JSON list of C-alpha atoms and ligand atoms in Angstrom, two decimals:
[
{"chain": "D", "resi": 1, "resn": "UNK", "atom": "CA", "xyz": [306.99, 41.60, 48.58]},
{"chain": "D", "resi": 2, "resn": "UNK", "atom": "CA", "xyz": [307.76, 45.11, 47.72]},
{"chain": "D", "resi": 3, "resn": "UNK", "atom": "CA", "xyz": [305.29, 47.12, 45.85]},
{"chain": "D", "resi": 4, "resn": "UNK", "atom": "CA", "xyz": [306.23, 49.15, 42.60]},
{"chain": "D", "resi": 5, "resn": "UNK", "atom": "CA", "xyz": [305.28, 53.06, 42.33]},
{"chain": "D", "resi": 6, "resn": "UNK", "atom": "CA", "xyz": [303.94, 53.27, 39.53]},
{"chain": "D", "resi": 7, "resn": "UNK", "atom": "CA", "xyz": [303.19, 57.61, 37.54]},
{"chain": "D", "resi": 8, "resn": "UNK", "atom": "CA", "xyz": [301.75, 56.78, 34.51]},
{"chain": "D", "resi": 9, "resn": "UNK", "atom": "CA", "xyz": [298.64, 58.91, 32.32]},
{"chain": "D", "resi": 10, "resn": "UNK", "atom": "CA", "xyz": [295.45, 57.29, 32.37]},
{"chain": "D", "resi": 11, "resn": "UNK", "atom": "CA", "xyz": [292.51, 59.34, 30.40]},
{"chain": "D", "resi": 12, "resn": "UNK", "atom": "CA", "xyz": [294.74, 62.36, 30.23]},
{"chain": "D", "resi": 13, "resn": "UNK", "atom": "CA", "xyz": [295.41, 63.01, 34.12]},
{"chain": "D", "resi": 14, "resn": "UNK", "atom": "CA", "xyz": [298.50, 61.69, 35.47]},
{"chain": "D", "resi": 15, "resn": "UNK", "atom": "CA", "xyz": [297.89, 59.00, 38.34]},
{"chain": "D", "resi": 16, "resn": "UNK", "atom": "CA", "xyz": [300.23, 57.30, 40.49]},
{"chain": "D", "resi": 17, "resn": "UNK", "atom": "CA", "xyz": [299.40, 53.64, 42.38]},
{"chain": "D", "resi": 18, "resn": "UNK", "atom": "CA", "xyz": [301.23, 50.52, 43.72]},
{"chain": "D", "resi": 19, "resn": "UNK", "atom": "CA", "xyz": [301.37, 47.53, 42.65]},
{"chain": "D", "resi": 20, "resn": "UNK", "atom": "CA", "xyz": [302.66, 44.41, 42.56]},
{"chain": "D", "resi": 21, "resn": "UNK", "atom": "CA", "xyz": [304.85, 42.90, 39.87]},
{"chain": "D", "resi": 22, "resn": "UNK", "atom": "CA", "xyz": [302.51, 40.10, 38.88]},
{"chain": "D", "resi": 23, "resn": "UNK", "atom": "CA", "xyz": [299.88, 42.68, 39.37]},
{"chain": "D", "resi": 24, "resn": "UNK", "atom": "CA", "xyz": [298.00, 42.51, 35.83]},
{"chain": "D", "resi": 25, "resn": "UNK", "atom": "CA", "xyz": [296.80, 46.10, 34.40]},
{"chain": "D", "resi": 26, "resn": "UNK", "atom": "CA", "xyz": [293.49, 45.40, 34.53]},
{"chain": "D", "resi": 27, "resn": "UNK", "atom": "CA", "xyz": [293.73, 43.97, 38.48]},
{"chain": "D", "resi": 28, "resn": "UNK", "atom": "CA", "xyz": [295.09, 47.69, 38.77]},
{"chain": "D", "resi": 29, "resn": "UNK", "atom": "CA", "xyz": [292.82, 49.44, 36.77]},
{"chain": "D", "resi": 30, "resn": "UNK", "atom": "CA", "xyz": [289.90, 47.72, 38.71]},
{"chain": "D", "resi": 31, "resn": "UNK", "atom": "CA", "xyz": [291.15, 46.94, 41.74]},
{"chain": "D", "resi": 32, "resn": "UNK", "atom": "CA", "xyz": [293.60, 49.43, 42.51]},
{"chain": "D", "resi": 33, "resn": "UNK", "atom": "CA", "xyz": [292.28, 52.68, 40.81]},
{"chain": "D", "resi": 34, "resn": "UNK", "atom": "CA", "xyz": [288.20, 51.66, 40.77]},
{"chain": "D", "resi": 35, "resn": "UNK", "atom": "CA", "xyz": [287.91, 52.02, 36.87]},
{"chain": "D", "resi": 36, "resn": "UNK", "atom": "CA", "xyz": [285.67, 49.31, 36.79]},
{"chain": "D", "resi": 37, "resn": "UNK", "atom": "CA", "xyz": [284.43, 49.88, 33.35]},
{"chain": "D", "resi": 38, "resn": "UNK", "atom": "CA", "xyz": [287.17, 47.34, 31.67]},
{"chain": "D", "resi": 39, "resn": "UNK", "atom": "CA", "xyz": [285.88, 43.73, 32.41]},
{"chain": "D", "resi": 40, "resn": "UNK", "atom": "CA", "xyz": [287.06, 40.54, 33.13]},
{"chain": "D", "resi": 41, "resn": "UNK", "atom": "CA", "xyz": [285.94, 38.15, 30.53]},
{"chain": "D", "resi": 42, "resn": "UNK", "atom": "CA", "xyz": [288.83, 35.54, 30.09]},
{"chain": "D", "resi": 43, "resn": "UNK", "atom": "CA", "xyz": [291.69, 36.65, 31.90]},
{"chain": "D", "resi": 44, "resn": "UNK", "atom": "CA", "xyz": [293.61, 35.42, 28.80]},
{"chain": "D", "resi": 45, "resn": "UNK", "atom": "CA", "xyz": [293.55, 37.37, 25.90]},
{"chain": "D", "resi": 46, "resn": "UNK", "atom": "CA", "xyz": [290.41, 35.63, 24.07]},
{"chain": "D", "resi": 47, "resn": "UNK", "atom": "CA", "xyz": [287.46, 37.77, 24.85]},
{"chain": "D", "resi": 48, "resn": "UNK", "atom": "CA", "xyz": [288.51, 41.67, 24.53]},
{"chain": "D", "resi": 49, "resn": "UNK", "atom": "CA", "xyz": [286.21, 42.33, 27.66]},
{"chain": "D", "resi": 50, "resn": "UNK", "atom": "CA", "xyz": [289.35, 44.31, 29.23]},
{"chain": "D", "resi": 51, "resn": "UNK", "atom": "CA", "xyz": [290.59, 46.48, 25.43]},
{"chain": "D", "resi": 52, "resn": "UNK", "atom": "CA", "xyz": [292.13, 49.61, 26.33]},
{"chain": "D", "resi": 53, "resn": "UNK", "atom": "CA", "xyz": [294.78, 51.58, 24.04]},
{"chain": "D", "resi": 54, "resn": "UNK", "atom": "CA", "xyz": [298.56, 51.94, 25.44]},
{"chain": "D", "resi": 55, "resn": "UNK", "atom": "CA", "xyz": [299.77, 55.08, 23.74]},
{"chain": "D", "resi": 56, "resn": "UNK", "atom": "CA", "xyz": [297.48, 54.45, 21.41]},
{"chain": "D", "resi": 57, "resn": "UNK", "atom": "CA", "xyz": [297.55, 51.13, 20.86]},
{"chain": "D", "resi": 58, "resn": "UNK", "atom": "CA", "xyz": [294.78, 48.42, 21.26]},
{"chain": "D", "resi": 59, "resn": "UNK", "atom": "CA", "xyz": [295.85, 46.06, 23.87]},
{"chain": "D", "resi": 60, "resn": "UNK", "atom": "CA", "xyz": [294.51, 43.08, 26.41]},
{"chain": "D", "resi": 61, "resn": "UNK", "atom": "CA", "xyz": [295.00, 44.90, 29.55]},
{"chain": "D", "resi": 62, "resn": "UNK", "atom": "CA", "xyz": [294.90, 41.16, 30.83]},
{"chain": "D", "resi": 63, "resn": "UNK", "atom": "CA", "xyz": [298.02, 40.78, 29.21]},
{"chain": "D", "resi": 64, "resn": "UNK", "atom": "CA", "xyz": [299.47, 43.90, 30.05]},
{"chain": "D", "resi": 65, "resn": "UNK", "atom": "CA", "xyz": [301.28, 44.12, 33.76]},
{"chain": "D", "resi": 66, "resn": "UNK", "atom": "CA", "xyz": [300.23, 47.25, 35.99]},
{"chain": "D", "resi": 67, "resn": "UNK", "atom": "CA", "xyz": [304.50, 48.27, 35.92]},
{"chain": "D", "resi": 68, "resn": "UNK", "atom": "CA", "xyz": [304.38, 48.40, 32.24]},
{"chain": "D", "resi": 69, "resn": "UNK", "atom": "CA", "xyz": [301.70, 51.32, 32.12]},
{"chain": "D", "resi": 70, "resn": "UNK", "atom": "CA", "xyz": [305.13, 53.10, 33.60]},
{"chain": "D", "resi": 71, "resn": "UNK", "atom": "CA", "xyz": [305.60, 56.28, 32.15]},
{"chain": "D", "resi": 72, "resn": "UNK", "atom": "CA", "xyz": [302.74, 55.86, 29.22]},
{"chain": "D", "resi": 73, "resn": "UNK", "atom": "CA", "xyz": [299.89, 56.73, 28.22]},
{"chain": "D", "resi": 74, "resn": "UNK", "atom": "CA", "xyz": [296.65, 54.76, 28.77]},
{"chain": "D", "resi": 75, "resn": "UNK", "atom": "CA", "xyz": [292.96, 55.55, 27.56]},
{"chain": "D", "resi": 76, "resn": "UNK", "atom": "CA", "xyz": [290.13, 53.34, 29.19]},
{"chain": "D", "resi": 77, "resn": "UNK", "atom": "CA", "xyz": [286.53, 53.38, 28.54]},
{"chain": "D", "resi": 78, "resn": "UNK", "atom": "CA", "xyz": [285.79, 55.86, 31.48]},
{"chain": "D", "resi": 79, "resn": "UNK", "atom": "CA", "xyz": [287.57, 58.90, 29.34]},
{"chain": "D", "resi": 80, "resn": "UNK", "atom": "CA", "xyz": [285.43, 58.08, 26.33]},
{"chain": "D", "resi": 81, "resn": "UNK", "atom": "CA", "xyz": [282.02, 60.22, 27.23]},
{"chain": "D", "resi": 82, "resn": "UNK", "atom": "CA", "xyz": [283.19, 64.34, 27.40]},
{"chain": "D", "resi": 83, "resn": "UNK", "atom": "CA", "xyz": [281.33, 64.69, 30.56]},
{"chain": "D", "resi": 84, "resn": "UNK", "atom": "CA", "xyz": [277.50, 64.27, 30.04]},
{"chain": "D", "resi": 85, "resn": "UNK", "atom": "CA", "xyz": [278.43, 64.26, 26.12]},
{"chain": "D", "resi": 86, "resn": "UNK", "atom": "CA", "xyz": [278.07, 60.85, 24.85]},
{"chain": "D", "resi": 87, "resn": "UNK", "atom": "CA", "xyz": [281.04, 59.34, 22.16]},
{"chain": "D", "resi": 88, "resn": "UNK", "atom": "CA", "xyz": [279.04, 58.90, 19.27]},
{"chain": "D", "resi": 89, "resn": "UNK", "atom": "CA", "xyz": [280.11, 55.29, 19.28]},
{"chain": "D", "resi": 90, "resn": "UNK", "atom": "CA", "xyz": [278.28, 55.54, 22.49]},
{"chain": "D", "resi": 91, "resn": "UNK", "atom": "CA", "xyz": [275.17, 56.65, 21.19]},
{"chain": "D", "resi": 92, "resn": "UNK", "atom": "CA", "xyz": [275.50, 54.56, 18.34]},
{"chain": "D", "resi": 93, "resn": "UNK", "atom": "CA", "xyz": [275.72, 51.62, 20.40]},
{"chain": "D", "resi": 94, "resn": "UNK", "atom": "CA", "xyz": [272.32, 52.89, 22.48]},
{"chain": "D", "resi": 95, "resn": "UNK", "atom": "CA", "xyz": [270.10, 53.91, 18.95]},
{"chain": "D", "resi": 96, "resn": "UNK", "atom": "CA", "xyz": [271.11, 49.93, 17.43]},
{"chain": "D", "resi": 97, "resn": "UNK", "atom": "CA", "xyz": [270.70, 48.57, 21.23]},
{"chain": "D", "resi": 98, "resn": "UNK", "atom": "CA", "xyz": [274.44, 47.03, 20.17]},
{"chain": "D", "resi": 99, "resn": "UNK", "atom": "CA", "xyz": [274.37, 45.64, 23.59]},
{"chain": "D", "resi": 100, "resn": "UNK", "atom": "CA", "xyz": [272.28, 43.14, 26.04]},
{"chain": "D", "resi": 101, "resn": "UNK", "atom": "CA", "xyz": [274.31, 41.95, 28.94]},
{"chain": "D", "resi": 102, "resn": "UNK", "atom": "CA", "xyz": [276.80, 44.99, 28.34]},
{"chain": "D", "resi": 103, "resn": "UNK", "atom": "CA", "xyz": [280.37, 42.82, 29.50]},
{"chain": "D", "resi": 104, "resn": "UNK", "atom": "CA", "xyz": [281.22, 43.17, 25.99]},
{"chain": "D", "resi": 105, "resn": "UNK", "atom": "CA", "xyz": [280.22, 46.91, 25.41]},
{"chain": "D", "resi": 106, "resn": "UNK", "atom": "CA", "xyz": [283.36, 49.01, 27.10]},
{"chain": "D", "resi": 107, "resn": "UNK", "atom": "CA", "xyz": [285.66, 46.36, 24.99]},
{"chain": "D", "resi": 108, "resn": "UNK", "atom": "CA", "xyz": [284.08, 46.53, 21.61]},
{"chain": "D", "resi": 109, "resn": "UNK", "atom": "CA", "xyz": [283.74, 50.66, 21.98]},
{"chain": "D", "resi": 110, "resn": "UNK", "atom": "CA", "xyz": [287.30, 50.89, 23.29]},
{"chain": "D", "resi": 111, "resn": "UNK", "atom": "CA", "xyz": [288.29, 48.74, 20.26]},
{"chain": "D", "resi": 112, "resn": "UNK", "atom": "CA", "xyz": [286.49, 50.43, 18.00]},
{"chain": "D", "resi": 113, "resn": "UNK", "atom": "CA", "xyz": [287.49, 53.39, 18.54]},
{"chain": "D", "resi": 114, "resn": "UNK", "atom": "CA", "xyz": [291.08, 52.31, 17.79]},
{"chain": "D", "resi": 115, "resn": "UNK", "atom": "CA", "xyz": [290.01, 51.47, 14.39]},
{"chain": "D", "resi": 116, "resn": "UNK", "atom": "CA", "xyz": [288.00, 55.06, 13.35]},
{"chain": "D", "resi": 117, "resn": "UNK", "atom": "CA", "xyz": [290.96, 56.92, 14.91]},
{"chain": "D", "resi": 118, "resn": "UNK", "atom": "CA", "xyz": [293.39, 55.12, 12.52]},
{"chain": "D", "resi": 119, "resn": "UNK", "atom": "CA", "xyz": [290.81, 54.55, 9.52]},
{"chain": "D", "resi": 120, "resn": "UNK", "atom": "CA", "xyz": [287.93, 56.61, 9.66]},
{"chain": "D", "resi": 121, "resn": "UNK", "atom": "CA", "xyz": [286.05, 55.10, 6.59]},
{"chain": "D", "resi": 122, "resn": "UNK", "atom": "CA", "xyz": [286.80, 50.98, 7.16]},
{"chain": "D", "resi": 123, "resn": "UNK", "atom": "CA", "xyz": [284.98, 48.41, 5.29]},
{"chain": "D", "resi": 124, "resn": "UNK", "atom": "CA", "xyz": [282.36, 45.94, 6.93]},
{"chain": "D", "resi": 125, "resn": "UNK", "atom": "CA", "xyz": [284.78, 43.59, 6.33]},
{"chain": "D", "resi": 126, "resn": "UNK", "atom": "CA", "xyz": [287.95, 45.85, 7.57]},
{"chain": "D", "resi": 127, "resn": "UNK", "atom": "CA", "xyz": [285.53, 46.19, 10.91]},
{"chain": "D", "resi": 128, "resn": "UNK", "atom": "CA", "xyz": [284.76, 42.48, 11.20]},
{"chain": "D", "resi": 129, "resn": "UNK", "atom": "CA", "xyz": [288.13, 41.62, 11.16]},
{"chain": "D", "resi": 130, "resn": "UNK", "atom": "CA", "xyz": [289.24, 44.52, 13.29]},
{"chain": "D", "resi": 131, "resn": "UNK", "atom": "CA", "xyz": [286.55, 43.21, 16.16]},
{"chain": "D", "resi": 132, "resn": "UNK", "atom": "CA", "xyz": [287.41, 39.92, 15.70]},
{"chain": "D", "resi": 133, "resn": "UNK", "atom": "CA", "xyz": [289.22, 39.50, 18.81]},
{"chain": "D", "resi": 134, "resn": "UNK", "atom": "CA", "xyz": [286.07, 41.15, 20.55]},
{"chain": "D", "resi": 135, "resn": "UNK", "atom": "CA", "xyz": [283.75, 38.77, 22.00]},
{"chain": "D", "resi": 136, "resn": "UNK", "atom": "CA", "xyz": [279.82, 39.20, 22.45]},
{"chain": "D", "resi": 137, "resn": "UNK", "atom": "CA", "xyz": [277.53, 36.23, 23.58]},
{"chain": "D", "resi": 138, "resn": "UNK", "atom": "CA", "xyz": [274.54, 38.30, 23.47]},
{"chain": "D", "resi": 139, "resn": "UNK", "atom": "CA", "xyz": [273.89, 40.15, 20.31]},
{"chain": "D", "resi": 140, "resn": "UNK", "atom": "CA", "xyz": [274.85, 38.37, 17.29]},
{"chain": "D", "resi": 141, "resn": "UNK", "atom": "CA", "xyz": [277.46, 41.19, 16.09]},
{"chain": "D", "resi": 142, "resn": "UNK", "atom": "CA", "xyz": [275.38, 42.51, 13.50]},
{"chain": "D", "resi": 143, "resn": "UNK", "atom": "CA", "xyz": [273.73, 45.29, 15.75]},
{"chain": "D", "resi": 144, "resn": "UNK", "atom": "CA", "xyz": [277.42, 45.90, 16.99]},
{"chain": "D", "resi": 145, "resn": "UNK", "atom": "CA", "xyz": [278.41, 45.99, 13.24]},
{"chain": "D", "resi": 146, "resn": "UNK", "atom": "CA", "xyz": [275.79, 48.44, 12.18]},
{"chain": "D", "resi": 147, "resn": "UNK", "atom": "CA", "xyz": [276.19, 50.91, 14.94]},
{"chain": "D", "resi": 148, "resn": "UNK", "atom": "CA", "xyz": [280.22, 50.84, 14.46]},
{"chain": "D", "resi": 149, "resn": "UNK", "atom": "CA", "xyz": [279.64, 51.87, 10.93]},
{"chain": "D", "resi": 150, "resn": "UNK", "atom": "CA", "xyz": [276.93, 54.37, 11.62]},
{"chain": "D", "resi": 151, "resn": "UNK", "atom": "CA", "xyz": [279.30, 56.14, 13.96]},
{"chain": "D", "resi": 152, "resn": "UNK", "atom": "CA", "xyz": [282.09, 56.32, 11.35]},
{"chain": "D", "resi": 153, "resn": "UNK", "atom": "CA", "xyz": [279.36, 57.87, 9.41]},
{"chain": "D", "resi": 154, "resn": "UNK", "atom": "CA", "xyz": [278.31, 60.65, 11.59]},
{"chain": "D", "resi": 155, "resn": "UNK", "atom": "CA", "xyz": [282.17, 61.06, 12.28]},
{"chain": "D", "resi": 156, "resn": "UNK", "atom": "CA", "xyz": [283.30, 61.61, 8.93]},
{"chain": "D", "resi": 157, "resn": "UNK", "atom": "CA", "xyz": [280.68, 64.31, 8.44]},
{"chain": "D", "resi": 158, "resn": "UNK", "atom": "CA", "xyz": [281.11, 66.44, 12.18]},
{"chain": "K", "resi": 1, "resn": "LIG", "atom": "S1", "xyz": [289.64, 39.54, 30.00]},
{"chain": "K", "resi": 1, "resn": "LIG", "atom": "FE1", "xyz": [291.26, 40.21, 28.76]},
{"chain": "K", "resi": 1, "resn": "LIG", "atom": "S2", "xyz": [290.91, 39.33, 26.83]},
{"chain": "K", "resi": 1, "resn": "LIG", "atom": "FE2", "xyz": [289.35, 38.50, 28.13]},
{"chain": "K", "resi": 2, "resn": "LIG", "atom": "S1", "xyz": [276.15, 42.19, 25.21]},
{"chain": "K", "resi": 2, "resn": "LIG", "atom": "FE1", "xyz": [276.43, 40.42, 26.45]},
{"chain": "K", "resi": 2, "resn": "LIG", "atom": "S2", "xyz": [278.36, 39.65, 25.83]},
{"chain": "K", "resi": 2, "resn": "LIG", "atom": "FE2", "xyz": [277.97, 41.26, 24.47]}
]
């Protein structure tokens, strides 16, 4: 079967790859490219183990085929730290130890992001909801929770 060529943007640098049209995005993303960061959870939309934005939108990259990143723009966890400069989500994460096992962790900071780039000042309860389709079997949310909003603190005032 023919391979599709594929130019799309992928943490600001233009990349090109093949793939396969069943090929999802985050088989190409891993496989292909060797941006492991986005993890396989589910492989079905449930966990949010593979969230990255699509011009700018939160989205399963699961769910998402590699041909469809075509010509857009997509932002994984690897382009979140400037270099050695932590996101403060990042650090947030680290001071609240939001994270155990860590399969969650590029999901739930990719995700939240989303949010405190669209609503810089959400509720607990406008964060719960926004992370509900983020899944963690190790830390019980409310470390997650408190580190989120401790970000959008330090955010709001830099
Ligand atoms: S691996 Fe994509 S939602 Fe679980
Ligand atoms: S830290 Fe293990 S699943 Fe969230």
């Amino acid at each position: 079967m023919p391979k599709h060529h594929v130019t799309t943007t992928i943490n600001g640098d233009p990349v090109e790859f093949l793939c396969a049209s069943e090929q999802t995005l985050l088989d190409v993303l891993r496989d292909v490219l060797q941006l492991t960061g986005s993890k396989e959870g589910c492989a079905s939309g449930d966990c949010g183990a593979c969230s990255v934005t699509l011009d700018g939108r939160l989205v399963c990259a699961c769910l998402v085929l590699g041909v469809e990143a075509r010509g857009r723009s997509v932002e994984t966890i690897e382009g979140m730290a400037k270099g050695d400069e932590l996101h403060p989500l990042q650090r947030k994460f680290l001071e609240h130890a939001a994270l155990q096992c860590g399969i969650c962790t590029p999901g739930f900071l990719i995700a939240a992001k989303a949010l405190l780039d669209r609503n810089p000042d959400p509720t607990e309860t406008e964060l719960r909801y926004w992370l509900a389709g983020n899944l963690c079997r190790c830390t019980g949310y409310d470390k997650i929770v408190r580190a989120v909003l401790d970000a959008a603190t330090e955010m709001r005032r830099s």
